[in-house]
Every structure is written in structure tokens, then in C-alpha cells.
CSV table of C-alpha atoms in Angstrom, one decimal:
chain,number,residue,atom,x,y,z
A,20,MET,CA,89.0,262.3,70.2
A,21,LEU,CA,87.9,261.9,67.0
A,22,MET,CA,89.1,258.6,64.6
A,23,PRO,CA,90.8,260.0,61.1
A,24,SER,CA,89.0,259.5,58.2
A,25,LEU,CA,90.3,256.0,56.6
A,26,LEU,CA,90.7,255.5,52.9
A,27,LEU,CA,89.4,251.8,52.1
A,28,LEU,CA,90.1,250.3,48.8
A,29,GLY,CA,88.1,247.2,47.9
A,30,ILE,CA,89.2,243.6,46.1
A,31,ALA,CA,88.0,241.5,43.6
A,32,GLU,CA,84.2,239.9,44.3
A,33,SER,CA,83.2,236.2,43.8
A,34,LEU,CA,84.1,235.3,47.5
A,35,PRO,CA,83.2,232.6,49.7
A,36,PRO,CA,80.1,233.4,52.3
A,37,VAL,CA,80.9,235.8,54.9
A,38,GLU,CA,79.6,233.8,57.6
A,39,ASP,CA,81.7,230.7,58.4
A,40,ARG,CA,80.6,230.1,62.0
A,41,HIS,CA,78.6,227.1,62.7
A,42,PRO,CA,75.0,227.8,62.7
A,43,PHE,CA,73.1,227.3,66.0
A,44,SER,CA,70.3,225.2,64.2
A,45,SER,CA,70.2,222.1,61.8
A,46,TYR,CA,67.4,223.9,59.7
A,47,GLN,CA,68.1,223.8,56.3
A,48,PRO,CA,67.0,227.0,53.7
A,49,ALA,CA,63.7,226.6,51.5
A,50,PHE,CA,65.5,227.6,48.4
A,51,PRO,CA,69.0,228.2,47.4
A,52,GLY,CA,70.8,231.6,48.4
A,53,GLN,CA,68.2,232.4,51.3
A,54,THR,CA,71.0,232.3,53.5
A,55,ARG,CA,74.9,232.7,53.4
A,56,ALA,CA,75.0,234.2,50.1
A,57,PRO,CA,78.4,234.6,48.2
A,58,GLY,CA,80.7,237.3,49.6
A,59,MET,CA,81.6,240.3,47.9
A,60,LYS,CA,83.9,243.2,48.7
A,61,THR,CA,83.3,247.0,47.1
A,62,LEU,CA,85.8,247.7,44.5
A,63,ALA,CA,85.5,251.3,44.5
A,64,PRO,CA,87.6,253.3,47.3
A,65,TYR,CA,85.4,255.0,50.0
A,66,HIS,CA,86.4,256.9,53.3
A,67,VAL,CA,84.9,256.2,56.8
A,68,SER,CA,84.9,259.1,59.2
A,69,VAL,CA,83.4,259.6,62.7
A,70,LEU,CA,81.8,262.7,62.8
A,71,THR,CA,80.9,262.7,66.7
A,72,GLU,CA,81.1,260.7,69.6
A,73,ASP,CA,79.1,262.6,71.8
A,74,LEU,CA,75.3,261.4,71.3
A,75,SER,CA,73.4,259.8,74.1
A,76,GLN,CA,71.7,256.4,73.2
A,77,PRO,CA,70.7,257.3,69.4
A,78,TRP,CA,68.4,255.3,67.9
A,79,ALA,CA,67.6,256.6,64.3
A,80,VAL,CA,69.5,259.1,61.6
A,81,SER,CA,67.6,260.5,59.0
A,82,VAL,CA,68.6,263.1,56.2
A,83,LEU,CA,66.8,266.0,55.9
A,84,PRO,CA,66.0,267.9,52.5
A,85,ASP,CA,69.0,270.2,52.7
A,86,GLY,CA,71.4,267.0,53.6
A,87,ARG,CA,71.7,267.6,57.3
A,88,LEU,CA,70.9,265.0,59.9
A,89,ILE,CA,68.2,264.7,62.2
A,90,ILE,CA,69.0,261.8,65.2
A,91,SER,CA,66.9,260.8,68.0
A,92,GLU,CA,68.1,259.9,71.3
A,93,LYS,CA,66.0,257.4,73.7
A,94,ARG,CA,65.8,259.6,76.7
A,95,GLY,CA,63.4,261.9,74.7
A,96,SER,CA,65.8,264.4,72.3
A,97,MET,CA,66.7,264.9,69.3
A,98,ARG,CA,69.5,266.2,68.0
A,99,ILE,CA,70.5,268.1,64.2
A,100,PHE,CA,73.9,267.9,62.8
A,101,SER,CA,75.4,269.6,59.8
A,102,GLN,CA,79.2,269.4,58.5
A,103,GLU,CA,79.2,273.5,59.1
A,104,SER,CA,78.0,273.4,62.6
A,105,GLY,CA,78.6,270.5,64.0
A,106,LEU,CA,76.3,268.9,66.8
A,107,SER,CA,73.3,270.8,68.1
A,108,SER,CA,72.2,270.7,71.7
A,109,PRO,CA,69.4,268.2,72.8
A,110,ILE,CA,66.1,269.4,71.4
A,111,TYR,CA,63.1,268.5,73.7
A,112,GLY,CA,59.3,268.8,73.0
A,113,PHE,CA,58.2,265.1,72.2
A,114,LEU,CA,55.6,263.5,73.7
A,115,ASP,CA,56.3,261.3,77.2
A,116,VAL,CA,58.3,258.2,76.6
A,117,ALA,CA,58.4,255.1,78.5
A,118,TYR,CA,62.2,255.0,79.0
A,119,ASN,CA,63.3,251.5,80.3
A,120,GLY,CA,64.9,248.5,78.4
A,121,GLN,CA,64.6,249.1,74.8
A,122,GLY,CA,61.6,251.6,75.2
A,123,GLY,CA,62.0,255.4,74.8
A,124,LEU,CA,62.2,257.4,71.8
A,125,LEU,CA,62.5,255.4,68.7
A,126,ASP,CA,62.4,256.0,65.1
A,127,LEU,CA,62.3,259.9,63.9
A,128,VAL,CA,61.6,260.8,60.0
A,129,PRO,CA,61.2,264.2,58.8
A,130,ALA,CA,57.7,264.5,56.3
A,131,PRO,CA,58.0,264.6,52.8
A,132,ASP,CA,56.9,267.9,52.7
A,133,PHE,CA,59.1,268.9,55.8
A,134,GLN,CA,60.5,272.0,54.0
A,135,THR,CA,56.9,273.6,54.2
A,136,SER,CA,55.3,271.8,56.8
A,137,ARG,CA,58.1,271.4,59.4
A,138,GLN,CA,57.0,268.2,60.6
A,139,LEU,CA,58.6,265.1,62.2
A,140,TYR,CA,57.2,261.9,62.8
A,141,PHE,CA,58.4,259.8,65.7
A,142,SER,CA,57.7,256.6,67.0
A,143,PHE,CA,57.9,255.6,71.0
A,144,ALA,CA,57.2,253.6,73.7
A,145,ARG,CA,54.0,255.1,75.3
A,146,PRO,CA,53.7,254.7,79.0
A,147,VAL,CA,50.0,253.9,79.6
A,148,LYS,CA,47.9,252.5,82.6
A,149,ASP,CA,48.4,248.9,81.7
A,150,GLY,CA,52.2,249.2,80.7
A,151,SER,CA,53.2,250.4,77.7
A,152,VAL,CA,52.6,250.9,73.8
A,153,THR,CA,54.4,251.4,70.5
A,154,ALA,CA,53.2,254.6,69.3
A,155,LEU,CA,53.3,257.1,66.5
A,156,GLY,CA,53.5,260.6,67.2
A,157,ARG,CA,54.1,263.9,65.1
A,158,VAL,CA,55.8,267.0,65.9
A,159,ALA,CA,56.7,270.5,64.6
A,160,LEU,CA,60.4,271.9,64.8
A,161,SER,CA,60.4,275.5,65.1
A,162,ALA,CA,61.9,278.2,62.7
A,163,ASP,CA,64.7,278.7,64.7
A,164,GLU,CA,65.3,274.8,65.3
A,165,GLY,CA,65.7,275.3,69.0
A,166,SER,CA,62.2,273.6,70.2
A,167,LEU,CA,59.9,271.2,69.1
A,168,MET,CA,56.1,272.2,69.0
A,169,ASN,CA,52.5,270.8,68.8
A,170,ALA,CA,53.1,267.2,69.8
A,171,GLU,CA,50.3,264.9,69.1
A,172,LEU,CA,49.6,261.3,69.6
A,173,LEU,CA,48.6,259.7,65.7
A,174,PHE,CA,48.3,256.0,66.9
A,175,GLU,CA,48.8,253.6,69.5
A,176,ALA,CA,49.8,249.9,68.8
A,177,LEU,CA,47.0,247.8,71.3
A,178,PRO,CA,47.0,246.3,73.4
A,179,ALA,CA,49.0,247.8,76.1
A,180,VAL,CA,51.8,245.1,77.7
A,181,GLN,CA,53.6,245.1,80.7
A,182,SER,CA,56.9,244.7,79.0
A,183,SER,CA,60.2,247.0,78.1
A,184,GLY,CA,61.0,245.1,75.0
A,185,HIS,CA,60.2,244.5,71.6
A,186,PHE,CA,58.6,247.6,70.4
A,187,GLY,CA,59.8,247.5,66.9
A,188,SER,CA,60.0,250.3,65.6
A,189,ARG,CA,60.5,251.9,62.3
A,190,ILE,CA,58.6,254.6,59.9
A,191,ALA,CA,58.7,254.5,56.5
A,192,PHE,CA,56.9,256.8,54.1
A,193,VAL,CA,55.9,256.0,50.5
A,194,ASP,CA,54.3,259.4,49.5
A,195,ASN,CA,53.3,262.4,50.9
A,196,ASP,CA,50.7,260.8,52.5
A,197,THR,CA,51.0,257.2,53.1
A,198,LEU,CA,53.4,255.6,55.8
A,199,PHE,CA,54.4,252.1,57.4
A,200,LEU,CA,55.0,251.7,61.1
A,201,SER,CA,56.4,248.4,62.3
A,202,THR,CA,56.1,247.1,65.5
A,203,GLY,CA,57.6,243.9,67.5
A,204,ASP,CA,55.5,241.3,69.6
A,205,ARG,CA,56.7,242.6,73.0
A,206,GLN,CA,59.2,240.1,74.1
A,207,HIS,CA,56.8,237.8,76.2
A,208,ASP,CA,56.0,234.0,75.6
A,209,TYR,CA,52.3,235.2,76.1
A,210,THR,CA,52.3,238.3,74.0
A,211,ARG,CA,53.6,236.0,71.0
A,212,LYS,CA,50.1,235.0,69.9
A,213,TYR,CA,48.9,238.5,69.3
A,214,ALA,CA,51.5,238.5,66.1
A,215,GLN,CA,49.2,235.9,64.7
A,216,ASP,CA,45.8,238.0,65.9
A,217,PHE,CA,45.1,240.6,62.8
A,218,GLY,CA,42.7,242.4,65.7
A,219,SER,CA,45.9,243.3,67.6
A,220,GLY,CA,48.7,245.9,66.4
A,221,ILE,CA,51.6,243.5,68.2
A,222,GLY,CA,53.8,242.0,65.9
A,223,LYS,CA,52.5,243.9,63.1
A,224,ILE,CA,53.6,245.8,60.0
A,225,LEU,CA,51.1,248.8,60.0
A,226,ARG,CA,49.6,251.2,56.9
A,227,MET,CA,48.2,254.4,57.3
A,228,ASP,CA,47.6,257.9,56.6
A,229,ARG,CA,49.6,260.9,57.7
A,230,ASP,CA,47.1,261.1,60.8
A,231,GLY,CA,47.2,257.8,61.5
A,232,ASN,CA,44.3,256.7,60.0
A,233,PRO,CA,43.8,253.2,58.0
A,234,LEU,CA,43.8,253.5,54.4
A,235,PHE,CA,40.7,252.3,52.2
A,236,ASP,CA,42.6,249.7,50.4
A,237,ASN,CA,44.2,247.9,53.4
A,238,PRO,CA,44.1,244.3,53.1
A,239,PHE,CA,41.7,243.8,56.3
A,240,ILE,CA,40.0,247.0,56.3
A,241,ASN,CA,36.5,245.2,55.7
A,242,ASP,CA,37.1,242.1,58.2
A,243,SER,CA,35.3,242.0,61.2
A,244,GLY,CA,37.4,242.3,64.4
A,245,ALA,CA,40.6,243.2,62.4
A,246,MET,CA,42.6,246.3,63.5
A,247,PRO,CA,42.3,248.1,60.0
A,248,GLN,CA,45.4,249.4,60.1
A,249,VAL,CA,47.2,246.1,59.7
A,250,TYR,CA,49.3,245.4,56.5
A,251,SER,CA,51.2,242.2,57.2
A,252,MET,CA,51.3,240.2,60.2
A,253,GLY,CA,53.3,237.1,62.1
A,254,HIS,CA,56.3,239.9,62.9
A,255,ARG,CA,58.8,239.4,65.7
A,256,ASN,CA,60.6,242.4,66.1
A,257,VAL,CA,61.0,244.8,62.9
A,258,GLN,CA,63.4,247.1,63.7
A,259,GLY,CA,64.2,248.2,59.9
A,260,LEU,CA,62.0,249.0,57.2
A,261,ALA,CA,63.1,250.5,53.5
A,262,ILE,CA,61.0,251.7,50.3
A,263,HIS,CA,63.4,250.2,47.3
A,264,PRO,CA,64.0,253.2,45.5
A,265,VAL,CA,63.0,251.7,42.1
A,266,SER,CA,60.1,248.9,42.5
A,267,ARG,CA,58.8,251.2,45.7
A,268,ALA,CA,58.5,247.9,47.6
A,269,LEU,CA,58.4,247.5,51.4
A,270,TYR,CA,61.3,245.7,52.7
A,271,ALA,CA,61.7,244.6,56.4
A,272,GLY,CA,64.3,243.8,58.6
A,273,GLU,CA,63.3,241.4,61.2
A,274,MET,CA,65.3,240.3,64.6
A,275,GLY,CA,65.1,236.6,65.4
A,276,PRO,CA,65.4,234.8,68.4
A,277,LEU,CA,69.0,232.4,68.7
A,278,GLY,CA,69.1,232.4,64.8
A,279,GLY,CA,66.7,233.4,62.3
A,280,ASP,CA,67.2,237.3,61.6
A,281,GLU,CA,65.3,237.9,58.8
A,282,ILE,CA,64.9,240.3,55.4
A,283,ASN,CA,61.5,240.3,53.8
A,284,LEU,CA,59.7,241.6,50.9
A,285,ILE,CA,56.3,242.6,52.3
A,286,MET,CA,53.0,242.1,50.4
A,287,PRO,CA,49.6,243.1,51.8
A,288,GLY,CA,47.8,240.8,53.9
A,289,ARG,CA,50.6,238.2,54.2
A,290,ASN,CA,51.6,236.4,57.1
A,291,TYR,CA,54.9,236.1,58.0
A,292,GLY,CA,55.0,233.5,60.3
A,293,TRP,CA,56.2,234.2,63.8
A,294,PRO,CA,55.9,232.2,66.3
A,295,VAL,CA,54.7,229.4,63.8
A,296,ILE,CA,57.8,229.3,61.6
A,297,THR,CA,61.2,230.7,62.3
A,298,TYR,CA,64.9,229.6,61.1
A,299,GLY,CA,66.1,230.6,64.8
A,300,LEU,CA,65.8,228.7,68.3
A,301,GLU,CA,64.4,229.6,71.6
A,302,TYR,CA,67.6,231.1,73.6
A,303,SER,CA,67.7,227.8,75.8
A,304,HIS,CA,68.7,226.2,72.3
A,305,ALA,CA,65.3,224.8,72.1
A,306,PRO,CA,62.7,224.6,68.8
A,307,VAL,CA,60.3,227.7,69.0
A,308,GLY,CA,57.0,226.0,68.9
A,309,GLU,CA,56.8,222.9,67.1
A,310,GLY,CA,60.4,224.0,65.3
A,311,LEU,CA,58.6,224.4,61.8
A,312,THR,CA,60.5,226.4,59.5
A,313,GLN,CA,57.7,226.2,56.5
A,314,MET,CA,54.1,226.3,56.4
A,315,GLU,CA,51.3,226.6,53.8
A,316,GLY,CA,49.8,229.9,53.9
A,317,MET,CA,52.9,231.4,55.7
A,318,GLU,CA,55.7,233.4,53.7
A,319,GLN,CA,59.4,232.6,53.6
A,320,PRO,CA,61.9,235.2,54.5
A,321,LEU,CA,64.0,236.4,51.4
A,322,TYR,CA,67.1,236.1,53.5
A,323,TYR,CA,68.0,234.8,56.9
A,324,TRP,CA,71.2,234.5,59.1
A,325,ASP,CA,72.0,231.8,61.4
A,326,PRO,CA,73.8,233.0,63.9
A,327,THR,CA,72.1,236.2,64.3
A,328,PRO,CA,73.8,239.6,63.7
A,329,ALA,CA,70.8,241.5,65.2
A,330,ILE,CA,69.8,243.5,62.4
A,331,SER,CA,68.6,246.5,63.0
A,332,GLY,CA,67.9,249.7,61.0
A,333,MET,CA,68.7,249.7,57.2
A,334,ASP,CA,68.4,251.6,54.0
A,335,PHE,CA,68.6,251.5,50.2
A,336,TYR,CA,71.7,253.2,48.5
A,337,THR,CA,70.6,255.4,45.9
A,338,GLY,CA,73.4,257.8,45.4
A,339,ASN,CA,75.2,257.4,41.9
A,340,ALA,CA,79.1,257.8,43.5
A,341,ILE,CA,79.6,254.2,44.0
A,342,PRO,CA,77.8,252.5,41.1
A,343,GLU,CA,78.2,248.8,42.5
A,344,TRP,CA,76.2,249.8,45.4
A,345,GLN,CA,73.3,251.1,43.5
A,346,ASN,CA,70.1,250.0,45.1
A,347,ASN,CA,71.8,247.7,47.5
A,348,LEU,CA,70.4,247.2,51.2
A,349,PHE,CA,72.8,248.3,53.9
A,350,ILE,CA,71.9,247.0,57.4
A,351,GLY,CA,73.0,247.9,60.8
A,352,GLY,CA,74.1,244.7,63.0
A,353,LEU,CA,73.8,245.2,67.1
A,354,ALA,CA,75.4,241.8,68.2
A,355,GLY,CA,77.3,241.3,64.9
A,356,SER,CA,79.2,244.8,65.6
A,357,HIS,CA,78.9,245.1,61.6
A,358,VAL,CA,77.1,247.0,58.7
A,359,MET,CA,75.8,244.3,56.3
A,360,ARG,CA,75.6,245.5,52.4
A,361,LEU,CA,73.3,243.0,50.5
A,362,ARG,CA,72.9,243.1,46.6
A,363,ILE,CA,69.5,242.0,45.6
A,364,GLU,CA,69.0,240.9,42.6
A,365,ASP,CA,65.7,239.2,40.8
A,366,GLY,CA,64.1,239.1,44.1
A,367,LYS,CA,67.2,236.8,45.5
A,368,VAL,CA,70.1,237.9,47.5
A,369,THR,CA,73.4,237.2,45.6
A,370,GLY,CA,76.0,238.9,47.5
A,371,GLU,CA,76.8,240.0,51.1
A,372,GLU,CA,79.5,242.1,52.3
A,373,ARG,CA,80.3,243.2,55.9
A,374,LEU,CA,81.6,246.7,57.0
A,375,LEU,CA,83.3,248.3,59.7
A,376,ALA,CA,83.7,245.2,61.6
A,377,ASP,CA,87.0,246.5,63.1
A,378,GLN,CA,85.3,249.2,64.8
A,379,GLY,CA,83.6,246.8,67.8
A,380,GLN,CA,79.9,249.1,67.8
A,381,ARG,CA,76.8,248.4,67.7
A,382,PHE,CA,75.0,249.6,64.6
A,383,ARG,CA,71.7,250.8,65.5
A,384,ASP,CA,70.5,252.8,62.4
A,385,VAL,CA,71.4,253.7,58.4
A,386,ALA,CA,70.5,256.3,56.3
A,387,ALA,CA,71.8,256.9,52.8
A,388,SER,CA,72.3,260.4,51.5
A,389,ALA,CA,71.7,261.6,47.7
A,390,ASP,CA,75.4,263.0,47.7
A,391,GLY,CA,76.3,258.9,47.7
A,392,SER,CA,77.2,259.3,51.6
A,393,ILE,CA,75.6,256.8,54.0
A,394,TYR,CA,75.6,257.4,58.0
A,395,PHE,CA,75.1,255.2,60.9
A,396,VAL,CA,74.5,255.7,64.5
A,397,THR,CA,75.6,253.4,67.0
A,398,ASP,CA,74.6,252.5,70.5
A,399,GLU,CA,77.9,253.5,72.0
A,400,GLY,CA,76.9,257.5,70.6
A,401,ARG,CA,79.0,257.6,67.5
A,402,LEU,CA,78.0,259.0,64.4
A,403,TYR,CA,79.9,257.7,61.1
A,404,GLN,CA,79.8,258.6,57.7
A,405,LEU,CA,80.9,256.6,54.8
A,406,ARG,CA,81.6,258.3,51.8
A,407,PRO,CA,83.0,257.7,48.2
A,408,GLY,CA,86.4,259.3,47.2
A,409,GLN,CA,90.2,258.9,47.3
């Protein structure tokens, strides 16, 4: 049975930080506001509804140009959801996925010209001879929307690894011909080193054209030994990418270990530190490496959490229905079982709110719609809609 719509009314802002638990580490932030920003509460009324509970391991939700939703399911299928018709049957036709652990079909986004091309881009764990890789593919949705056609492989983040974890992976289009793809460090101690190797596709954010080719102005395009698609390095497991609606800057949400989840403003050629610097600890509570949080030549996160909410997919709010949310960043939390709203002003996080913390769900991905709604999918199979109004 679906949860009835709930009317939620906010109260005044200027609240204590939403996080009041003791941090795992004794590390101190590099600058004021880098963690535990002031709390805030939405003033405008909004409704929360569960639209379906019938998804099977959803991993991504995206909005089509006509307002309908596409949703990926890890075993290798997708669904379409509309307010009029509800949830479609599973649609198949992707490339084979390595469905194991954190692997499977991952992100799914429409091409910017979807209305004419019918193309969808997807990231996935691809099975190969020596293990698996994070890969990027492309497929076309049939005219009757009952099948997928012409699936093709565009890119593989080599080397292959025997691991079922830390694939990343999100896709973000900047324009019709440019996209970003994030990857993870593949969750082994011995694979962490690849995050600091610009010849590897592991632990990176990659920039390419819509066919998977490097762009001529990528930062390492002329460096011998570099993977030419590499845009930034030193990442642990980026499961969130979002383009700011005004500045067009790229923001990334990165899972830390025990503490140390990060939001980063991604700049070309920059090194974001993992595993050399981090605000997190090993799961044994031991320091990571030498226990450093800062090093010359490595970027500081815009914001970090300790303890860890295990941040995942994220999106900026672009609607006009709730003005106080304009250009705010909404982020799904897995271990935290809530959605985070961050207000970012002049390059700093100035407020944080927790939403849907009473639902007991692992929020995997977020998609904001032009009509002012925000959609969330959860590991437990729910699709939520948060919409403005009385």
C-alpha cells in the first residue's frame, strides 16, 4: 500500500547544525563552514508522496523532456514512470552487466537531444576477462518504448579489477556534445593507488564527447602516459555529479570511508587527494595512510561529513515553485537514511537541512524537475515525489 501524501510545513531557519553525533576522528576542518554548517528548515509547504514501491534495486532516476521518469534497475533493466500510466514493465536491451555486490546497471540519463535521437546513456559494471570495469554505454529507446536498440560500448575505465565494489558512477552532460563520467577506486587497498595515477581510469572524473573520445582541451591530453579522458583525480567513490544551473560548474559527491564524505567543486587537472589526504578513517578506526587531511597540490573539499551519511546521487533544484530552494543541492543519503539539502553561497555551504529522515530508506538518487518537483529512488524499491503546495 502506498503512503498517503503528507503536508509538511517548515519553521524558521538559523538552527544548530543538523549533525550532533560525536565525529569518528579528531581532525579539524581547514576553514570555517567546511563541516557542520548551520541547520535550516524549509519555510514553504510541500508534499511528500510515494509513487510506487515496486522497483527492483533502482540505482538512478532521470527526468525526460516531457516530464516522465526513467529509472535504472541494477540487474540490467529500466522502467518508465508517468503520473498518468504509472510504472512500466521492465525494459531490456542493455549490454551485459556484472551484477554482483555494488555492480550492475548504474546511472541512466537521456541524451540532451533525446527527443530526436531517442538515445540513453548508461554507466555499468562490465564483466571482462580480468574482472570488471566501470564502463559507459549508449542505447536507443524504441518508438513504442517497449525495448532498447543498438546498445554500444563507448568507454572502459581500465585497468580491470577483481572487485565488486566502488564503481562510481554517475554521468553528467554539460551540453549536447560533452559529458562527465565518475569512477571509484574499486574498494581494495591495492587499487587505491590508481586514484593517484593519471594513466588509469580508476578513481577519476573523466571528460569526453558523446562517443567516449577525449576532448582536445582536457588537462592531460598532451601528457605522455596519461589517459586522455582524465579530468580530475584522487577520488574514492564518486556516486554524485551535478552541474550548477547558473555557473555550469561541476560538483561531485564522494563517499569517504569511516567519516569523510565530501562535496567537491571539480576543476580541470586538480587532485582531490584520495588516498593521501582524507577526513575519514579506515573502518578499523586506524588512520588512512599517514593520517593527513591537507597537502600542497591537493584540493580541500568544499564540505565534508563525519560521521558518514554515505552520500549518493544528487541534483540542483532549478524550479521556481519554492524560491528558498533555488540552486540548492539535494543529495541522497544511504547509511544516513535521509536526503540532505545544502545551500551554497559564494563558494561555501551556509546551511544544511535533513529531509525524509522518518522514512527509514536508503536514498540512492535524486532528480529535480522543471515543474518544481524532486524525485528520489531508494534501495528498498520506492520512488518518492516531493512537490510544492498546500
